[in-house]
mmCIF file of C-alpha atoms and ligand atoms in Angstrom:
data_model
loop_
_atom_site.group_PDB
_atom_site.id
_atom_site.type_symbol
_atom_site.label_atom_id
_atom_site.label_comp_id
_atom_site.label_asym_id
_atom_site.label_seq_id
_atom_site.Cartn_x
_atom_site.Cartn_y
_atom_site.Cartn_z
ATOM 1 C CA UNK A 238 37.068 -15.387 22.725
ATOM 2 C CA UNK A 239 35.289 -13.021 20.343
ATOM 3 C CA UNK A 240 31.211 -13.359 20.486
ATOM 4 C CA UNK A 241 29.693 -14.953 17.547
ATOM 5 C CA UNK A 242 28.315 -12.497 15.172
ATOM 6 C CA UNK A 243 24.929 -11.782 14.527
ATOM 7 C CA UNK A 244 23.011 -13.161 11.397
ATOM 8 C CA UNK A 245 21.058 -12.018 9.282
ATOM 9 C CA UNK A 246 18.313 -13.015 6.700
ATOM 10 C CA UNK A 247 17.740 -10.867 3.249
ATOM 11 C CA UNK A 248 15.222 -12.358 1.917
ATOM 12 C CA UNK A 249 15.339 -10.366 -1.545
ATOM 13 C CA UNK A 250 17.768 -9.308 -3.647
ATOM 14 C CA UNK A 251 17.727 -5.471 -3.040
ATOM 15 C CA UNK A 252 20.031 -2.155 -4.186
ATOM 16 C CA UNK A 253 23.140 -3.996 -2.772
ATOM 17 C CA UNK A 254 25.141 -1.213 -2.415
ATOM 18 C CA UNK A 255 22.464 0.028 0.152
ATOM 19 C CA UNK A 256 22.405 -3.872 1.752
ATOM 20 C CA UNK A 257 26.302 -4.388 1.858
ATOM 21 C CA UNK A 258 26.159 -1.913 4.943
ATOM 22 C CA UNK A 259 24.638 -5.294 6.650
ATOM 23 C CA UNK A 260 27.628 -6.390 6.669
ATOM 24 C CA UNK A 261 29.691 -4.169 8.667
ATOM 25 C CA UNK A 262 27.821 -5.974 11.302
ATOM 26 C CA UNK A 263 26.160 -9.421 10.559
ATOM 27 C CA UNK A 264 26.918 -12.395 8.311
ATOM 28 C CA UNK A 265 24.225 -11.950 6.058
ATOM 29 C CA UNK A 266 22.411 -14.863 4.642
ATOM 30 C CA UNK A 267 21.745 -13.320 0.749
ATOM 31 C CA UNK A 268 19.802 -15.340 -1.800
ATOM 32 C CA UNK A 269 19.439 -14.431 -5.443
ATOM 33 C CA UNK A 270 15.193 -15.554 -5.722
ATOM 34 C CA UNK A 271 12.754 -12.941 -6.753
ATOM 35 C CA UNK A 272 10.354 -16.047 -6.355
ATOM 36 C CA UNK A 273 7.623 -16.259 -3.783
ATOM 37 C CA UNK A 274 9.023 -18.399 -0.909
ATOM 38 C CA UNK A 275 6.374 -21.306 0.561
ATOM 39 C CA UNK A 276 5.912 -20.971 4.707
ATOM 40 C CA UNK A 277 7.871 -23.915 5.280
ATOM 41 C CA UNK A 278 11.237 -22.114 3.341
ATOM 42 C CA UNK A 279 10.582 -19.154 5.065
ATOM 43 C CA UNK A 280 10.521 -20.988 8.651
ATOM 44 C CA UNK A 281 13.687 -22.631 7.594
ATOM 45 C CA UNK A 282 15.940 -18.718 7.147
ATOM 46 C CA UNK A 283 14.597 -17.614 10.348
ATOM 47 C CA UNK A 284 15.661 -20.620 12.327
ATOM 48 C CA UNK A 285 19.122 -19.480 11.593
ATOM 49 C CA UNK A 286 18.642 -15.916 12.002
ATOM 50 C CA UNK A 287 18.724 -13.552 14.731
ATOM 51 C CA UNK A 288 17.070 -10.899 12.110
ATOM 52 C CA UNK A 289 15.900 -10.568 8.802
ATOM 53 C CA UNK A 290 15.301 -8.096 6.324
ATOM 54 C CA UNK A 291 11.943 -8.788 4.433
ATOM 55 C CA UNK A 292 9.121 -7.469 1.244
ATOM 56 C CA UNK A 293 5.512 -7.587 2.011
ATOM 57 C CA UNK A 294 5.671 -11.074 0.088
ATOM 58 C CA UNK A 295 6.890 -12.783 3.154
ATOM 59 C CA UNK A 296 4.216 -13.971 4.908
ATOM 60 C CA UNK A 297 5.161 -14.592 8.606
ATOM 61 C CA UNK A 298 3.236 -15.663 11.421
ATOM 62 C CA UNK A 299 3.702 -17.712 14.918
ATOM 63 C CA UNK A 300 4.266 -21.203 12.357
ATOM 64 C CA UNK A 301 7.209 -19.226 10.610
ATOM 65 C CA UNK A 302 8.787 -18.390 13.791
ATOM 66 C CA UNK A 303 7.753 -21.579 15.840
ATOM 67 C CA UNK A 304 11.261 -22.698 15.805
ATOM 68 C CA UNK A 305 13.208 -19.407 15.196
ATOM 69 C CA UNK A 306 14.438 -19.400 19.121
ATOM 70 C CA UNK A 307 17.628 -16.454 17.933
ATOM 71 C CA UNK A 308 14.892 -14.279 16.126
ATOM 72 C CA UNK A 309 14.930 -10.597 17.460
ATOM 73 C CA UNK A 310 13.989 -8.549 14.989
ATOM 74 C CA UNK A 311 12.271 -8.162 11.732
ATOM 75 C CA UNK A 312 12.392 -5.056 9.362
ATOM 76 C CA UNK A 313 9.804 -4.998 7.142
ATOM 77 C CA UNK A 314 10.663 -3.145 3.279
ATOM 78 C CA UNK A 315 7.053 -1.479 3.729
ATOM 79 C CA UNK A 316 4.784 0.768 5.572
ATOM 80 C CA UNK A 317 2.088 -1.788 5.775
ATOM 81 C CA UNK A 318 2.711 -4.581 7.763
ATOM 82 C CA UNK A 319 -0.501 -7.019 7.023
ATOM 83 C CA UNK A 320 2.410 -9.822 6.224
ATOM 84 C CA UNK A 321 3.406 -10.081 9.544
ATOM 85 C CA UNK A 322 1.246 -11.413 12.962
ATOM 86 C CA UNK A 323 2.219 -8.585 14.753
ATOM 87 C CA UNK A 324 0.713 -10.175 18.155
ATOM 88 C CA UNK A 325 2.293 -13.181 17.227
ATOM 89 C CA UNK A 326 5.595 -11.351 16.812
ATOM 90 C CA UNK A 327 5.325 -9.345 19.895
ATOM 91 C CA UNK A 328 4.413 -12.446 22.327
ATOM 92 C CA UNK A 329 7.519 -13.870 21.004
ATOM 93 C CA UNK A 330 9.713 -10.701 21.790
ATOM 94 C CA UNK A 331 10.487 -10.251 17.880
ATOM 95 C CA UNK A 332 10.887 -6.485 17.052
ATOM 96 C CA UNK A 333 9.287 -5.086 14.210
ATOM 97 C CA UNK A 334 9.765 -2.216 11.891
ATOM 98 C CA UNK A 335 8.301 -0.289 8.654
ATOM 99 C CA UNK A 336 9.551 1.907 6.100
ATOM 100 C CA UNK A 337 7.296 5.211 6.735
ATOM 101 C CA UNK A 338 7.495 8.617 5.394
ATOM 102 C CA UNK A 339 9.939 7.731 2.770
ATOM 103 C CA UNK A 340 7.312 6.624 0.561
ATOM 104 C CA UNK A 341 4.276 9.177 0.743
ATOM 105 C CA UNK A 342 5.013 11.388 -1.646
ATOM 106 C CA UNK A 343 5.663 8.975 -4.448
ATOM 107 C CA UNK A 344 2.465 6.754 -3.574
ATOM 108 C CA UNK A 345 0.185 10.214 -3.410
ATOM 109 C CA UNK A 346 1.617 11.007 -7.077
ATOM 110 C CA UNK A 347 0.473 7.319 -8.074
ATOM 111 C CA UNK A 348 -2.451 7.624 -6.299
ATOM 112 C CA UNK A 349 -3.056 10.600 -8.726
ATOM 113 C CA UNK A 350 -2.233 9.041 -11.461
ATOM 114 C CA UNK A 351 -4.240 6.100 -11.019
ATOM 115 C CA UNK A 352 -7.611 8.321 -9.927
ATOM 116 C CA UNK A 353 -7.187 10.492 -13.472
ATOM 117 C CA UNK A 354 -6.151 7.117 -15.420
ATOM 118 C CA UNK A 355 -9.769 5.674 -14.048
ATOM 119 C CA UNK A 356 -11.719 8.762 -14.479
ATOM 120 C CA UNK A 357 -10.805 9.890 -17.676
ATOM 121 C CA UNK A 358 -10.760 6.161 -18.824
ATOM 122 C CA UNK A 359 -7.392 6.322 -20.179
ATOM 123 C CA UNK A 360 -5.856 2.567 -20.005
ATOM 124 C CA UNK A 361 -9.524 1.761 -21.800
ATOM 125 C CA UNK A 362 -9.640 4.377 -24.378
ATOM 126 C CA UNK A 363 -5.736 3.534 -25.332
ATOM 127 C CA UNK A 364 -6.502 -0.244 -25.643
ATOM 128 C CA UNK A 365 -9.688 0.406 -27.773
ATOM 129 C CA UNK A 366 -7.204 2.558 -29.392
ATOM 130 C CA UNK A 367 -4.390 -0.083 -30.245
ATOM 131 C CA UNK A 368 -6.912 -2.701 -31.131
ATOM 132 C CA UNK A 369 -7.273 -0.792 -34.114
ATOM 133 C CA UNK A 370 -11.267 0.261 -33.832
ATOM 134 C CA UNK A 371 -10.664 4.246 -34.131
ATOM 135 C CA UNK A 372 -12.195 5.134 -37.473
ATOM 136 C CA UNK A 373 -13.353 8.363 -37.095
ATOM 137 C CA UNK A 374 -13.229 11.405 -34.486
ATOM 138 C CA UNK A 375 -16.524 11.293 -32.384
ATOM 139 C CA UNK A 376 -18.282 14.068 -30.232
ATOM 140 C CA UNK A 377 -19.374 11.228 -27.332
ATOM 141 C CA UNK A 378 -16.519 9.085 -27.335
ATOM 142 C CA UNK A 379 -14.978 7.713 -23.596
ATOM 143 C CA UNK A 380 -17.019 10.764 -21.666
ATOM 144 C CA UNK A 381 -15.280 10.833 -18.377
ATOM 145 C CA UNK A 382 -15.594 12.211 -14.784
ATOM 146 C CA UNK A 383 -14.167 15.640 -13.809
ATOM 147 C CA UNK A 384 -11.138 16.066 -11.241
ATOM 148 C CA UNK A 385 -11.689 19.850 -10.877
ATOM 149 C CA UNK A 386 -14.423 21.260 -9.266
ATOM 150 C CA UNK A 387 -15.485 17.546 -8.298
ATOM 151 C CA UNK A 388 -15.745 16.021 -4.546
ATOM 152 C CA UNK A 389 -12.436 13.690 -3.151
ATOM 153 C CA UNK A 390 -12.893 11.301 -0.908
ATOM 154 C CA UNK A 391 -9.913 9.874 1.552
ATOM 155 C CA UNK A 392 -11.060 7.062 3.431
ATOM 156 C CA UNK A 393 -8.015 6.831 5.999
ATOM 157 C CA UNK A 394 -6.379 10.294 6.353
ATOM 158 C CA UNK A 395 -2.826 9.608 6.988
ATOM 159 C CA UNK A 396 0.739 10.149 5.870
ATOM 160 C CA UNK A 397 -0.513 8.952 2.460
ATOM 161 C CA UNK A 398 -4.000 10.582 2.265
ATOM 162 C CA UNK A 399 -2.905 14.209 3.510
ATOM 163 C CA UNK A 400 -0.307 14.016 0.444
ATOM 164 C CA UNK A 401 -3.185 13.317 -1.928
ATOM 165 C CA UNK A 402 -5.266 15.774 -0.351
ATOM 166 C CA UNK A 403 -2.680 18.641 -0.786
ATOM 167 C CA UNK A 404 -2.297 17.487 -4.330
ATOM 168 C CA UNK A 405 -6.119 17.866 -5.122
ATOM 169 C CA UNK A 406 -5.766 22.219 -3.978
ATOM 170 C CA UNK A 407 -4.304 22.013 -7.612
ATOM 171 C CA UNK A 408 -7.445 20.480 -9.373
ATOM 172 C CA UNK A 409 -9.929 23.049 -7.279
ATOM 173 C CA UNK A 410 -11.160 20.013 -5.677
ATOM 174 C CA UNK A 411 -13.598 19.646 -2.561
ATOM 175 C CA UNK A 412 -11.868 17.136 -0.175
ATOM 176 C CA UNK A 413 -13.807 15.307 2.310
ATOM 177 C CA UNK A 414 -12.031 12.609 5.002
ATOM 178 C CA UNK A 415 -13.010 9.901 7.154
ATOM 179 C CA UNK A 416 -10.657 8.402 9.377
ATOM 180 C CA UNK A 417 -10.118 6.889 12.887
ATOM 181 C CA UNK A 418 -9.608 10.377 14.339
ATOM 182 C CA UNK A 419 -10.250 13.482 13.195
ATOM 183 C CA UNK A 420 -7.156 15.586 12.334
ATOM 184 C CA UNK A 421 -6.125 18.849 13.667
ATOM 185 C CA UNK A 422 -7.551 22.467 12.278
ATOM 186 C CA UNK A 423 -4.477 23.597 10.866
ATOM 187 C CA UNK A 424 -3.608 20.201 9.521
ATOM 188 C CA UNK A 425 -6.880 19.920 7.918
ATOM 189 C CA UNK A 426 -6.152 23.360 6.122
ATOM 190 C CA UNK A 427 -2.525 22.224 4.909
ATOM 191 C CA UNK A 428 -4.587 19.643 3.259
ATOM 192 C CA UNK A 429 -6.753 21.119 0.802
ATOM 193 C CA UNK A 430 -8.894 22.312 3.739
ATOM 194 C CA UNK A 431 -9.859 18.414 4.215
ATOM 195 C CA UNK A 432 -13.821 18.455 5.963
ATOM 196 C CA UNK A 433 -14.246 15.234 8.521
ATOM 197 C CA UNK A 434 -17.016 13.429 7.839
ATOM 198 C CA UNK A 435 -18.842 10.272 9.307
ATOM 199 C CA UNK A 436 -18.270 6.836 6.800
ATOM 200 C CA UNK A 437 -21.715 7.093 5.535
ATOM 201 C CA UNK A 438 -21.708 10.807 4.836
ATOM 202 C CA UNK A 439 -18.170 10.288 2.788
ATOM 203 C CA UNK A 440 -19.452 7.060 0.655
ATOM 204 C CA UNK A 441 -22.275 9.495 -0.399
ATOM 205 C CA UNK A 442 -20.929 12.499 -0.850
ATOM 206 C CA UNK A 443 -18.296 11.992 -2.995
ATOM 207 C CA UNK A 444 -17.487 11.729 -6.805
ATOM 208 C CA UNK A 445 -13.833 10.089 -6.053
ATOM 209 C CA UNK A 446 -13.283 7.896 -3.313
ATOM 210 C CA UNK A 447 -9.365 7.516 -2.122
ATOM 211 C CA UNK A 448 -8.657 4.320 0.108
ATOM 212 C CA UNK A 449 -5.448 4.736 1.898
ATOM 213 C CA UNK A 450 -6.425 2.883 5.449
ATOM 214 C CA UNK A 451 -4.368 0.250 6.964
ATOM 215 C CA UNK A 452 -5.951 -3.185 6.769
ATOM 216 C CA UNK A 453 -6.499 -4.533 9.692
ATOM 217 C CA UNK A 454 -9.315 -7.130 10.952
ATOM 218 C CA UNK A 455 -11.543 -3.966 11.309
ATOM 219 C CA UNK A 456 -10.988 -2.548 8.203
ATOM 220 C CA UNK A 457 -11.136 -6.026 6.403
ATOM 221 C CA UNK A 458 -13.892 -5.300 3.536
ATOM 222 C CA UNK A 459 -14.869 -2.406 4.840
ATOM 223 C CA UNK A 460 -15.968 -1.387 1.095
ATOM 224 C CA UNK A 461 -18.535 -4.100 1.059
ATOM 225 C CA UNK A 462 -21.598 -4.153 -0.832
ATOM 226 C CA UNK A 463 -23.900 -2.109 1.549
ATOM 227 C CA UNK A 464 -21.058 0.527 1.616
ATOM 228 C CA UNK A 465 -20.760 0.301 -2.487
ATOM 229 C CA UNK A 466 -24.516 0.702 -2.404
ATOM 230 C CA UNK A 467 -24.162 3.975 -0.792
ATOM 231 C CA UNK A 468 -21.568 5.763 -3.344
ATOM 232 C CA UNK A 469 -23.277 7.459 -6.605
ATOM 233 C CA UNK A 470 -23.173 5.970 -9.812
ATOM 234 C CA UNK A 471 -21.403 8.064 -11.220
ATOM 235 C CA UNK A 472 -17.939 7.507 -8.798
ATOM 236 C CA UNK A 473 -14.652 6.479 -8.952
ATOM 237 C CA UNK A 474 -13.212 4.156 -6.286
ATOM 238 C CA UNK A 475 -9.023 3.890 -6.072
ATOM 239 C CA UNK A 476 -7.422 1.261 -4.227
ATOM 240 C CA UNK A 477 -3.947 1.916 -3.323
ATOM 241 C CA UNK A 478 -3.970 0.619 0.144
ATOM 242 C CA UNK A 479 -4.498 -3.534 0.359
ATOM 243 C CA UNK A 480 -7.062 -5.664 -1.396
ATOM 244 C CA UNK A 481 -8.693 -7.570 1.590
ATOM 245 C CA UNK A 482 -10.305 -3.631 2.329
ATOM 246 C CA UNK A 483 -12.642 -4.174 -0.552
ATOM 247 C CA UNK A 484 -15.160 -7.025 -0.701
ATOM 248 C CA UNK A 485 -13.854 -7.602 -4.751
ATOM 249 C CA UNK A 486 -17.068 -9.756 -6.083
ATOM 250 C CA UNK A 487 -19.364 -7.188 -4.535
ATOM 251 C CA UNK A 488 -17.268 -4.522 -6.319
ATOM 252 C CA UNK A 489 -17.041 -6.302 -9.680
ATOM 253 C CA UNK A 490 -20.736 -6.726 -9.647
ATOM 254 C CA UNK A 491 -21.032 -3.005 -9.129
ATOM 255 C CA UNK A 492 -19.167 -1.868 -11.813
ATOM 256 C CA UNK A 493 -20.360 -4.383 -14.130
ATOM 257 C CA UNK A 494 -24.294 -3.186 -13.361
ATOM 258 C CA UNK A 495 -23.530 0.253 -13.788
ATOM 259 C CA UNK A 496 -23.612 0.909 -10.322
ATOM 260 C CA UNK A 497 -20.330 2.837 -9.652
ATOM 261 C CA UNK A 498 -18.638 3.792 -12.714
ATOM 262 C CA UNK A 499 -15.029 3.169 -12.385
ATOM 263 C CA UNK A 500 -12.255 1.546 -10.015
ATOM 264 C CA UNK A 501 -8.583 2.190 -10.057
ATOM 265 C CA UNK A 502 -7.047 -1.181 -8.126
ATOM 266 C CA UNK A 503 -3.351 -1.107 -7.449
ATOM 267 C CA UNK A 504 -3.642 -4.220 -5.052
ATOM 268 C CA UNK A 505 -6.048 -7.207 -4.751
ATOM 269 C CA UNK A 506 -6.960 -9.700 -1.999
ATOM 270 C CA UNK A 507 -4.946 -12.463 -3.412
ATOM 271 C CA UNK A 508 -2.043 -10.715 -5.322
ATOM 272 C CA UNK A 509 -0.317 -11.497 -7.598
ATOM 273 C CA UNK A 510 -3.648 -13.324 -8.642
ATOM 274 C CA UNK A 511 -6.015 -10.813 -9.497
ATOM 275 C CA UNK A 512 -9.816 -11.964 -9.999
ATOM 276 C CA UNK A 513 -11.234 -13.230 -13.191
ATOM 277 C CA UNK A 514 -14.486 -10.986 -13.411
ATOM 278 C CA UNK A 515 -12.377 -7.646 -12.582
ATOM 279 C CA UNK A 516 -9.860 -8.569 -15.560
ATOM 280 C CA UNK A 517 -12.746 -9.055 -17.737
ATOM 281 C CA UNK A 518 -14.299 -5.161 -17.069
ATOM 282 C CA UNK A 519 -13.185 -2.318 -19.194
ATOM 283 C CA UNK A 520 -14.423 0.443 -16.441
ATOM 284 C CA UNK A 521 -11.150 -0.893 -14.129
ATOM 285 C CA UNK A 522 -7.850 0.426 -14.278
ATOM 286 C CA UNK A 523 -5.410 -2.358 -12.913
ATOM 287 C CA UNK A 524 -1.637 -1.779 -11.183
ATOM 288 C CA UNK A 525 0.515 -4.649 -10.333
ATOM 289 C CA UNK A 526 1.273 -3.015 -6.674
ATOM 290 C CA UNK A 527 3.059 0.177 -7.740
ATOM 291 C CA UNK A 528 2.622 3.065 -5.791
ATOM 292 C CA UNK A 529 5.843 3.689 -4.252
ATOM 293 C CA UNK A 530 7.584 1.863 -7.259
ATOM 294 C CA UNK A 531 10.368 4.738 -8.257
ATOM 295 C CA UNK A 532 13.788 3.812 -8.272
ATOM 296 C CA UNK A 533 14.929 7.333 -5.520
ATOM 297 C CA UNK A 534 12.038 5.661 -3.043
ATOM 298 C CA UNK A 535 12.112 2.166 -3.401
ATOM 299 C CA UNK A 536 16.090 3.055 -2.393
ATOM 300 C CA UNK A 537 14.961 4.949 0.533
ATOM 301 C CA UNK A 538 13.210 1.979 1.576
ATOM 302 C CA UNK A 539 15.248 -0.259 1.758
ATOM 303 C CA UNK A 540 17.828 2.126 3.258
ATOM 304 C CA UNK A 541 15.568 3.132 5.854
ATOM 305 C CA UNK A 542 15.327 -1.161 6.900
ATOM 306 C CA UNK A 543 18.324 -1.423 6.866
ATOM 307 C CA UNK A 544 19.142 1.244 9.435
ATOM 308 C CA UNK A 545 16.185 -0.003 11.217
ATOM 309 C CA UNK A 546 17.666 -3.672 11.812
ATOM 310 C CA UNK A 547 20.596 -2.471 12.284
ATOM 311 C CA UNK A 548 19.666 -0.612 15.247
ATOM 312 C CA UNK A 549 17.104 -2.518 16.171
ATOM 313 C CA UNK A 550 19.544 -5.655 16.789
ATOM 314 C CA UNK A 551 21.906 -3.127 18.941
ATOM 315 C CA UNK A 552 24.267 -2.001 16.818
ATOM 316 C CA UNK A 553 25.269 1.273 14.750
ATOM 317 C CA UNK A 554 25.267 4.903 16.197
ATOM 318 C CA UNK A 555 21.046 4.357 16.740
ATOM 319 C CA UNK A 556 21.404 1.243 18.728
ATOM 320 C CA UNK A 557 18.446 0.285 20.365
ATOM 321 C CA UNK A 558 16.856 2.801 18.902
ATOM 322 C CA UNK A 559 15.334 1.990 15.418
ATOM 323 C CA UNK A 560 13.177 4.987 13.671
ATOM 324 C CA UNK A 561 10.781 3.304 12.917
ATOM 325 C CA UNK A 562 9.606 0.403 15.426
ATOM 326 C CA UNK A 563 5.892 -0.799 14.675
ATOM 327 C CA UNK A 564 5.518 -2.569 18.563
ATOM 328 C CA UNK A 565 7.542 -0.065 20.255
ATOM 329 C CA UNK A 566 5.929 -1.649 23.554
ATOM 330 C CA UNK A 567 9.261 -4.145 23.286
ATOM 331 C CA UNK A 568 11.977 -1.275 23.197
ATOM 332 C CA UNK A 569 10.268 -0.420 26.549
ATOM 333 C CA UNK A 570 10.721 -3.545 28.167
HETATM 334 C C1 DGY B 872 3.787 -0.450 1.375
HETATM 335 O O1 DGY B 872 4.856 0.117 1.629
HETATM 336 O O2 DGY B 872 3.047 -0.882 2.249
HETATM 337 C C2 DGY B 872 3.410 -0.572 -0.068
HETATM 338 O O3 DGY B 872 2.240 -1.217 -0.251
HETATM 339 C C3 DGY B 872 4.529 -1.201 -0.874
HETATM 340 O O4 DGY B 872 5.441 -0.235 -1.098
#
């Protein structure tokens, strides 16, 4: 008798001429929702499931996957991976991939974009704009920071952060970098000959501060009010990595009290809610989670998890062999 085949969960509805190569190999459990789904729904597809194909809006932990005894792998449509309980994962033998590489050089654009939207205050000057208050042309009016010639700061000095640091060799910027280790010489010449620095040295030092870290439980509001405290006045802070790095009241309150001048935030704590007292500033540019959002890398993304689960569940010429496993420490086993 033939074996059963595999299934599959996609949880979104996503380029389905990329997804139909799914099923070549699985029955593939589809679903037409763009809506968030509650723990308990999300519990329920991966009961059935021996993988699943998932956004960073699926939150899954060791509850999700209490009773999901087929589950083998999960292939995340995203680099980070803060949705998933990776120990929880791992204990229970669930493989887990990401969707590197194919997304750094359209999130280091955006991350561009966002740092000269904030710094030459263009989201607030266009509103003031439309809401019809331009009368007359005015020597002082929206004064904003300097790319060129100013300082950069990339707090997490990655895939992500070396692409913005190569981009800021074309604004003559100074690039300073803190991260967990520092990089190699040549590496750190590629990049806009990058200078390592200790935390403290970077919050002070710079005019534009670039957070592209992972979040993790180490890095969780890492930005807090002491390190705020530290930046000057007159800086820029953009967020393009994940909300729960920033402590967001302590940051509101700086910005309000002139205390750093700007923020660019393409992701908040508690997206898609996004706090009352940062909506209410005009000195903060705000994204609705954007960064890789082109239509040639979003594909790629989705391509590249698909290939992932597909090898990661044994099948297809990679079997076994995904590109990008995030607990490699199972395909060892
Ligand atoms: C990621 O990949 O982690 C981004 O935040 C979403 O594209």
């Amino acid at each position: 008798m033939a074996e059963p085949r595999l299934r599959v969960w996609l949880a979104r509805p996503l380029f389905e001429d990329v997804t139909a190569r799914l099923d070549a190999h699985f029955d593939v459990m589809r679903t037409s929702v763009e809506d968030r789904y509650p723990p308990a729904a999300v519990a329920e597809h991966l009961r059935e499931v021996d993988g699943a194909l998932v956004t960073l809006s699926e939150q899954i932990g060791a509850e999700e996957i209490a009773a999901a005894a087929r589950l083998r792998a999960i292939a995340n449509v995203a680099v980070g991976y803060d949705n998933l309980d990776l120990p929880a994962l791992t204990a229970a033998g669930v493989l887990v991939t990401n969707t590197p590489d194919v997304l750094t050089e359209t999130t280091a654009d955006f991350g561009f974009a966002l740092l000269m939207a904030t710094a030459r205050r263009i989201t607030e000057a266009e509103r003031w704009l439309r809401e019809g208050h331009w009368d007359r042309w005015s020597f002082d009016r929206m004064l904003g920071a300097d790319l060129h010639g100013s300082t950069l700061g990339i707090l997490g000095m990655g895939r992500i952060g070396q692409g913005i640091a190569r981009r800021a060799a074309g604004f003559g910027m100074r690039v300073l970098y803190h991260n967990r280790k520092r990089l190699p010489v040549e590496t750190e010449n590629d990049c806009s000959r990058a200078r390592y620095v200790g935390f403290n040295e970077l919050l002070s030092q710079v005019d534009h501060l670039m957070l592209v870290l992972p979040y993790t439980a180490q890095t969780h509001h890492v930005i807090d009010a002491a390190a705020l405290a530290k930046m000057k006045p007159t800086a820029t802070l953009v967020n393009l990595a994940r909300g729960g790095i920033v402590d967001e009241p302590a940051l509101a309150d700086a910005l309000a009290h002139g205390r750093l001048a700007a923020a660019g935030l393409d992701v908040y704590e508690g997206e898609p809610a996004v706090r009352p007292e940062l909506l209410a500033l005009r000195n903060v540019v705000l994204t609705p989670h954007i960064a890789s959002a082109s239509p040639a890398t979003r594909r790629a993304m989705v391509a590249l998890a698909v290939d992932n689960l597909i090898a990661a569940l044994g099948c297809g010429p990679d079997a076994g062999r995904p590109s990008a496993p995030v607990n490699a420490e199972l395909l060892k086993r």
